[in-house]
Amino acid sequence: MLAIGALGQAPVVAADGGAGLAIAAGLAPAAVIGDFDSLSDADRARLDPSVLHRVAEQETTDFDKALRAVRAPVVVGVGFHGARLDHQLAAMTVLARHPDRPCILVGPEDIVCLCPPRLRLQAEVGSWLSLYPLGPVSGCSDGLEWPIDGLELTPADRVGTSNRVSGPVQLEMGAPLMLLILPRPALRPLLEALSRSDARWPARAG
């Protein structure tokens, strides 16, 4: 299930069977996107046919199908952390596959996004902040207890988990390969930071 735009004012786009969760929560999806292999007949019957957008290909996940189909300053994704690790890893891959689509995934305890080229964030001093590379990537930072300046982070060598906020956070990244992970209370500050930033990655070629 995806909430597009500002929290509390956003239309809801459901990824396939996420429509059932939206309906159960009393929400009316503006669109349902996916291959519909997990959309139940009962939920389909409750929806206006005009909001159903079937994408038949099986090469990508329903989250991928939904994210690439919408246009919004920031997308907030709910329900993609899930109970299965493989689903969570697939969702992280989608973030990297579409770096031009700012998106925050919200879980029970934490939130994650692909770090933009530059980001200024008012995070709570003393709170944790993790940077996890999906490939070789370097950058620089202010406002972290352990700066990343001059380091190349890679998933097979050096990662940036369990850092700590020491002041207003400023991050710069050299490639769209860094996940920024924060505690869930940082959702609104991160949403505001991404919304006001004009530093965006281009779409991936191909």
PDB file of C-alpha atoms in Angstrom:
ATOM      1  CA  MET A   1       0.000   0.000   0.000  1.00  0.00           C
ATOM      2  CA  LEU A   2       1.426   3.383  -0.972  1.00  0.00           C
ATOM      3  CA  ALA A   3       0.540   6.792   0.372  1.00  0.00           C
ATOM      4  CA  ILE A   4       1.563   9.437  -2.137  1.00  0.00           C
ATOM      5  CA  GLY A   5       2.484  12.978  -1.154  1.00  0.00           C
ATOM      6  CA  ALA A   6       2.117  14.613   2.257  1.00  0.00           C
ATOM      7  CA  LEU A   7       1.023  12.508   5.197  1.00  0.00           C
ATOM      8  CA  GLY A   8      -2.631  12.912   6.079  1.00  0.00           C
ATOM      9  CA  GLN A   9      -3.471  14.460   2.709  1.00  0.00           C
ATOM     10  CA  ALA A  10      -2.307  11.771   0.318  1.00  0.00           C
ATOM     11  CA  PRO A  11      -4.248   9.646  -2.110  1.00  0.00           C
ATOM     12  CA  VAL A  12      -3.709   5.950  -1.481  1.00  0.00           C
ATOM     13  CA  VAL A  13      -2.362   3.648  -4.164  1.00  0.00           C
ATOM     14  CA  ALA A  14      -2.513  -0.044  -3.317  1.00  0.00           C
ATOM     15  CA  ALA A  15      -0.052  -2.582  -4.657  1.00  0.00           C
ATOM     16  CA  ASP A  16      -2.144  -5.605  -5.611  1.00  0.00           C
ATOM     17  CA  GLY A  17      -3.376  -7.398  -2.457  1.00  0.00           C
ATOM     18  CA  GLY A  18      -2.545  -4.313  -0.410  1.00  0.00           C
ATOM     19  CA  ALA A  19      -5.972  -3.138  -1.538  1.00  0.00           C
ATOM     20  CA  GLY A  20      -7.488  -5.502   1.025  1.00  0.00           C
ATOM     21  CA  LEU A  21      -5.467  -3.891   3.810  1.00  0.00           C
ATOM     22  CA  ALA A  22      -6.533  -0.447   2.646  1.00  0.00           C
ATOM     23  CA  ILE A  23     -10.192  -1.446   2.588  1.00  0.00           C
ATOM     24  CA  ALA A  24      -9.913  -3.019   6.053  1.00  0.00           C
ATOM     25  CA  ALA A  25      -8.440   0.262   7.319  1.00  0.00           C
ATOM     26  CA  GLY A  26     -11.389   2.217   5.915  1.00  0.00           C
ATOM     27  CA  LEU A  27      -9.396   3.705   3.046  1.00  0.00           C
ATOM     28  CA  ALA A  28     -10.566   3.957  -0.543  1.00  0.00           C
ATOM     29  CA  PRO A  29      -7.641   3.393  -2.941  1.00  0.00           C
ATOM     30  CA  ALA A  30      -7.372   5.904  -5.755  1.00  0.00           C
ATOM     31  CA  ALA A  31      -5.647   3.164  -7.750  1.00  0.00           C
ATOM     32  CA  VAL A  32      -4.756  -0.503  -7.392  1.00  0.00           C
ATOM     33  CA  ILE A  33      -1.703  -1.564  -9.396  1.00  0.00           C
ATOM     34  CA  GLY A  34      -0.210  -5.029  -9.843  1.00  0.00           C
ATOM     35  CA  ASP A  35      -0.579  -8.350 -11.591  1.00  0.00           C
ATOM     36  CA  PHE A  36      -3.561  -9.090  -9.302  1.00  0.00           C
ATOM     37  CA  ASP A  37      -2.348 -12.510  -8.237  1.00  0.00           C
ATOM     38  CA  SER A  38      -2.981 -11.583  -4.596  1.00  0.00           C
ATOM     39  CA  LEU A  39      -6.091  -9.399  -4.996  1.00  0.00           C
ATOM     40  CA  SER A  40      -9.021 -11.445  -3.720  1.00  0.00           C
ATOM     41  CA  ASP A  41     -12.274 -11.663  -5.625  1.00  0.00           C
ATOM     42  CA  ALA A  42     -14.094 -10.222  -2.614  1.00  0.00           C
ATOM     43  CA  ASP A  43     -11.842  -7.156  -2.473  1.00  0.00           C
ATOM     44  CA  ARG A  44     -11.994  -6.702  -6.242  1.00  0.00           C
ATOM     45  CA  ALA A  45     -15.797  -6.658  -6.029  1.00  0.00           C
ATOM     46  CA  ARG A  46     -15.647  -3.806  -3.493  1.00  0.00           C
ATOM     47  CA  LEU A  47     -13.591  -1.610  -5.830  1.00  0.00           C
ATOM     48  CA  ASP A  48     -14.679   0.592  -8.696  1.00  0.00           C
ATOM     49  CA  PRO A  49     -13.298  -1.054 -11.865  1.00  0.00           C
ATOM     50  CA  SER A  50     -11.883   2.324 -12.911  1.00  0.00           C
ATOM     51  CA  VAL A  51      -9.236   2.189 -10.133  1.00  0.00           C
ATOM     52  CA  LEU A  52      -7.905  -1.234 -11.190  1.00  0.00           C
ATOM     53  CA  HIS A  53      -4.711  -1.105 -13.249  1.00  0.00           C
ATOM     54  CA  ARG A  54      -3.408  -4.575 -14.086  1.00  0.00           C
ATOM     55  CA  VAL A  55       0.233  -4.967 -15.130  1.00  0.00           C
ATOM     56  CA  ALA A  56       0.584  -8.530 -16.325  1.00  0.00           C
ATOM     57  CA  GLU A  57       4.383  -8.914 -16.531  1.00  0.00           C
ATOM     58  CA  GLN A  58       6.024 -11.113 -13.929  1.00  0.00           C
ATOM     59  CA  GLU A  59       9.571  -9.712 -14.089  1.00  0.00           C
ATOM     60  CA  THR A  60       9.040  -7.147 -11.323  1.00  0.00           C
ATOM     61  CA  THR A  61       7.317  -6.993  -7.942  1.00  0.00           C
ATOM     62  CA  ASP A  62       3.997  -5.278  -7.351  1.00  0.00           C
ATOM     63  CA  PHE A  63       5.834  -2.571  -5.411  1.00  0.00           C
ATOM     64  CA  ASP A  64       7.991  -1.919  -8.484  1.00  0.00           C
ATOM     65  CA  LYS A  65       4.913  -1.786 -10.705  1.00  0.00           C
ATOM     66  CA  ALA A  66       3.206   0.693  -8.368  1.00  0.00           C
ATOM     67  CA  LEU A  67       6.216   2.936  -7.764  1.00  0.00           C
ATOM     68  CA  ARG A  68       7.057   3.379 -11.429  1.00  0.00           C
ATOM     69  CA  ALA A  69       3.432   4.161 -12.267  1.00  0.00           C
ATOM     70  CA  VAL A  70       2.947   7.116  -9.918  1.00  0.00           C
ATOM     71  CA  ARG A  71       4.248  10.670  -9.882  1.00  0.00           C
ATOM     72  CA  ALA A  72       4.573  12.434  -6.539  1.00  0.00           C
ATOM     73  CA  PRO A  73       7.093  14.614  -4.690  1.00  0.00           C
ATOM     74  CA  VAL A  74       7.573  11.785  -2.176  1.00  0.00           C
ATOM     75  CA  VAL A  75       6.005   8.341  -1.880  1.00  0.00           C
ATOM     76  CA  VAL A  76       5.409   6.803   1.542  1.00  0.00           C
ATOM     77  CA  GLY A  77       5.196   3.023   1.349  1.00  0.00           C
ATOM     78  CA  VAL A  78       3.491   1.018   4.084  1.00  0.00           C
ATOM     79  CA  GLY A  79       3.473  -2.760   4.333  1.00  0.00           C
ATOM     80  CA  PHE A  80       6.672  -3.543   2.423  1.00  0.00           C
ATOM     81  CA  HIS A  81       8.878  -4.453   5.382  1.00  0.00           C
ATOM     82  CA  GLY A  82       6.767  -7.550   5.888  1.00  0.00           C
ATOM     83  CA  ALA A  83       7.510 -10.760   7.731  1.00  0.00           C
ATOM     84  CA  ARG A  84       9.710 -12.236   4.977  1.00  0.00           C
ATOM     85  CA  LEU A  85      13.298 -11.109   4.557  1.00  0.00           C
ATOM     86  CA  ASP A  86      13.322 -11.818   0.817  1.00  0.00           C
ATOM     87  CA  HIS A  87      10.394  -9.420   0.337  1.00  0.00           C
ATOM     88  CA  GLN A  88      12.203  -6.731   2.324  1.00  0.00           C
ATOM     89  CA  LEU A  89      15.371  -7.158   0.265  1.00  0.00           C
ATOM     90  CA  ALA A  90      13.357  -6.990  -2.947  1.00  0.00           C
ATOM     91  CA  ALA A  91      11.827  -3.699  -1.782  1.00  0.00           C
ATOM     92  CA  MET A  92      15.311  -2.253  -1.162  1.00  0.00           C
ATOM     93  CA  THR A  93      16.254  -3.268  -4.711  1.00  0.00           C
ATOM     94  CA  VAL A  94      13.237  -1.357  -6.045  1.00  0.00           C
ATOM     95  CA  LEU A  95      14.410   1.793  -4.248  1.00  0.00           C
ATOM     96  CA  ALA A  96      17.773   1.517  -6.013  1.00  0.00           C
ATOM     97  CA  ARG A  97      16.171   0.657  -9.352  1.00  0.00           C
ATOM     98  CA  HIS A  98      14.122   3.875  -9.307  1.00  0.00           C
ATOM     99  CA  PRO A  99      16.428   6.483  -7.708  1.00  0.00           C
ATOM    100  CA  ASP A 100      14.472   9.306  -9.350  1.00  0.00           C
ATOM    101  CA  ARG A 101      11.360   8.426  -7.274  1.00  0.00           C
ATOM    102  CA  PRO A 102      11.869   9.609  -3.668  1.00  0.00           C
ATOM    103  CA  CYS A 103      10.238   6.969  -1.497  1.00  0.00           C
ATOM    104  CA  ILE A 104      10.199   6.229   2.228  1.00  0.00           C
ATOM    105  CA  LEU A 105       9.315   2.721   3.358  1.00  0.00           C
ATOM    106  CA  VAL A 106       7.762   2.622   6.819  1.00  0.00           C
ATOM    107  CA  GLY A 107       8.062  -0.367   9.116  1.00  0.00           C
ATOM    108  CA  PRO A 108       6.971  -1.012  12.696  1.00  0.00           C
ATOM    109  CA  GLU A 109      10.256   0.240  14.179  1.00  0.00           C
ATOM    110  CA  ASP A 110      12.158   2.047  11.434  1.00  0.00           C
ATOM    111  CA  ILE A 111      11.995   3.816   8.094  1.00  0.00           C
ATOM    112  CA  VAL A 112      14.255   3.615   5.063  1.00  0.00           C
ATOM    113  CA  CYS A 113      14.834   5.547   1.856  1.00  0.00           C
ATOM    114  CA  LEU A 114      17.466   5.796  -0.838  1.00  0.00           C
ATOM    115  CA  CYS A 115      19.627   8.743   0.163  1.00  0.00           C
ATOM    116  CA  PRO A 116      19.436  11.582  -2.405  1.00  0.00           C
ATOM    117  CA  PRO A 117      22.581  13.354  -3.680  1.00  0.00           C
ATOM    118  CA  ARG A 118      22.255  15.914  -0.864  1.00  0.00           C
ATOM    119  CA  LEU A 119      20.038  15.950   2.197  1.00  0.00           C
ATOM    120  CA  ARG A 120      19.587  18.264   5.175  1.00  0.00           C
ATOM    121  CA  LEU A 121      17.691  16.649   8.016  1.00  0.00           C
ATOM    122  CA  GLN A 122      16.679  17.869  11.482  1.00  0.00           C
ATOM    123  CA  ALA A 123      16.986  14.613  13.396  1.00  0.00           C
ATOM    124  CA  GLU A 124      16.860  14.202  17.155  1.00  0.00           C
ATOM    125  CA  VAL A 125      20.321  14.560  18.709  1.00  0.00           C
ATOM    126  CA  GLY A 126      21.384  11.258  20.215  1.00  0.00           C
ATOM    127  CA  SER A 127      19.112   9.158  18.000  1.00  0.00           C
ATOM    128  CA  TRP A 128      20.569   6.428  15.810  1.00  0.00           C
ATOM    129  CA  LEU A 129      21.063   6.761  12.063  1.00  0.00           C
ATOM    130  CA  SER A 130      22.296   3.996   9.784  1.00  0.00           C
ATOM    131  CA  LEU A 131      23.760   4.140   6.301  1.00  0.00           C
ATOM    132  CA  TYR A 132      23.790   0.872   4.382  1.00  0.00           C
ATOM    133  CA  PRO A 133      25.426   0.676   0.940  1.00  0.00           C
ATOM    134  CA  LEU A 134      23.903  -1.435  -1.805  1.00  0.00           C
ATOM    135  CA  GLY A 135      27.171  -1.153  -3.752  1.00  0.00           C
ATOM    136  CA  PRO A 136      30.409   0.817  -3.564  1.00  0.00           C
ATOM    137  CA  VAL A 137      29.567   4.411  -2.612  1.00  0.00           C
ATOM    138  CA  SER A 138      31.341   7.276  -0.880  1.00  0.00           C
ATOM    139  CA  GLY A 139      30.084  10.553   0.532  1.00  0.00           C
ATOM    140  CA  CYS A 140      30.492  13.110   3.276  1.00  0.00           C
ATOM    141  CA  SER A 141      28.521  14.047   6.342  1.00  0.00           C
ATOM    142  CA  ASP A 142      27.955  16.636   9.050  1.00  0.00           C
ATOM    143  CA  GLY A 143      26.021  16.052  12.249  1.00  0.00           C
ATOM    144  CA  LEU A 144      27.075  12.430  12.732  1.00  0.00           C
ATOM    145  CA  GLU A 145      29.186  11.191  15.625  1.00  0.00           C
ATOM    146  CA  TRP A 146      31.245   9.119  13.158  1.00  0.00           C
ATOM    147  CA  PRO A 147      31.617  11.056   9.865  1.00  0.00           C
ATOM    148  CA  ILE A 148      31.804   9.139   6.597  1.00  0.00           C
ATOM    149  CA  ASP A 149      34.118  11.595   4.815  1.00  0.00           C
ATOM    150  CA  GLY A 150      36.869   9.837   2.859  1.00  0.00           C
ATOM    151  CA  LEU A 151      35.350   6.377   3.305  1.00  0.00           C
ATOM    152  CA  GLU A 152      34.136   4.018   0.613  1.00  0.00           C
ATOM    153  CA  LEU A 153      31.277   1.952   1.947  1.00  0.00           C
ATOM    154  CA  THR A 154      30.472  -1.429   0.406  1.00  0.00           C
ATOM    155  CA  PRO A 155      28.150  -4.229   1.530  1.00  0.00           C
ATOM    156  CA  ALA A 156      31.031  -6.725   1.575  1.00  0.00           C
ATOM    157  CA  ASP A 157      33.422  -4.575   3.585  1.00  0.00           C
ATOM    158  CA  ARG A 158      32.539  -1.343   5.410  1.00  0.00           C
ATOM    159  CA  VAL A 159      28.978  -0.286   6.229  1.00  0.00           C
ATOM    160  CA  GLY A 160      27.624   2.624   8.249  1.00  0.00           C
ATOM    161  CA  THR A 161      25.128   1.086  10.624  1.00  0.00           C
ATOM    162  CA  SER A 162      24.418   2.364  14.146  1.00  0.00           C
ATOM    163  CA  ASN A 163      25.819   5.848  13.724  1.00  0.00           C
ATOM    164  CA  ARG A 164      24.476   8.555  16.027  1.00  0.00           C
ATOM    165  CA  VAL A 165      23.099  12.052  15.380  1.00  0.00           C
ATOM    166  CA  SER A 166      25.185  14.812  16.984  1.00  0.00           C
ATOM    167  CA  GLY A 167      23.531  17.868  15.352  1.00  0.00           C
ATOM    168  CA  PRO A 168      21.718  18.990  12.182  1.00  0.00           C
ATOM    169  CA  VAL A 169      22.475  16.259   9.654  1.00  0.00           C
ATOM    170  CA  GLN A 170      23.859  17.002   6.201  1.00  0.00           C
ATOM    171  CA  LEU A 171      24.645  14.135   3.839  1.00  0.00           C
ATOM    172  CA  GLU A 172      26.127  14.065   0.354  1.00  0.00           C
ATOM    173  CA  MET A 173      26.389  10.868  -1.670  1.00  0.00           C
ATOM    174  CA  GLY A 174      28.369  10.117  -4.797  1.00  0.00           C
ATOM    175  CA  ALA A 175      25.989   7.499  -6.189  1.00  0.00           C
ATOM    176  CA  PRO A 176      22.357   6.347  -5.753  1.00  0.00           C
ATOM    177  CA  LEU A 177      23.371   3.295  -3.750  1.00  0.00           C
ATOM    178  CA  MET A 178      23.051   4.316  -0.098  1.00  0.00           C
ATOM    179  CA  LEU A 179      20.109   3.383   2.092  1.00  0.00           C
ATOM    180  CA  LEU A 180      19.322   5.825   4.897  1.00  0.00           C
ATOM    181  CA  ILE A 181      17.665   4.067   7.848  1.00  0.00           C
ATOM    182  CA  LEU A 182      16.153   5.960  10.775  1.00  0.00           C
ATOM    183  CA  PRO A 183      13.867   5.278  13.751  1.00  0.00           C
ATOM    184  CA  ARG A 184      10.192   5.570  12.906  1.00  0.00           C
ATOM    185  CA  PRO A 185       9.667   8.871  14.835  1.00  0.00           C
ATOM    186  CA  ALA A 186      11.907  10.508  12.222  1.00  0.00           C
ATOM    187  CA  LEU A 187       9.295   9.930   9.506  1.00  0.00           C
ATOM    188  CA  ARG A 188       7.886  13.449   9.387  1.00  0.00           C
ATOM    189  CA  PRO A 189      11.288  15.209   9.490  1.00  0.00           C
ATOM    190  CA  LEU A 190      12.542  12.939   6.707  1.00  0.00           C
ATOM    191  CA  LEU A 191       9.379  13.471   4.655  1.00  0.00           C
ATOM    192  CA  GLU A 192       9.758  17.232   5.027  1.00  0.00           C
ATOM    193  CA  ALA A 193      13.467  17.087   4.148  1.00  0.00           C
ATOM    194  CA  LEU A 194      12.861  15.061   0.988  1.00  0.00           C
ATOM    195  CA  SER A 195       9.911  17.239  -0.012  1.00  0.00           C
ATOM    196  CA  ARG A 196      11.871  20.483   0.151  1.00  0.00           C
ATOM    197  CA  SER A 197      15.064  19.149  -1.425  1.00  0.00           C
ATOM    198  CA  ASP A 198      15.677  19.781  -5.116  1.00  0.00           C
ATOM    199  CA  ALA A 199      18.633  17.359  -5.217  1.00  0.00           C
ATOM    200  CA  ARG A 200      17.337  14.341  -7.125  1.00  0.00           C
ATOM    201  CA  TRP A 201      18.969  11.399  -8.851  1.00  0.00           C
ATOM    202  CA  PRO A 202      18.207  10.931 -12.540  1.00  0.00           C
ATOM    203  CA  ALA A 203      16.276   7.893 -13.693  1.00  0.00           C
ATOM    204  CA  ARG A 204      18.401   4.853 -14.444  1.00  0.00           C
ATOM    205  CA  ALA A 205      19.093   4.277 -18.113  1.00  0.00           C
ATOM    206  CA  GLY A 206      17.136   1.415 -19.625  1.00  0.00           C
TER     207      GLY A 206
END
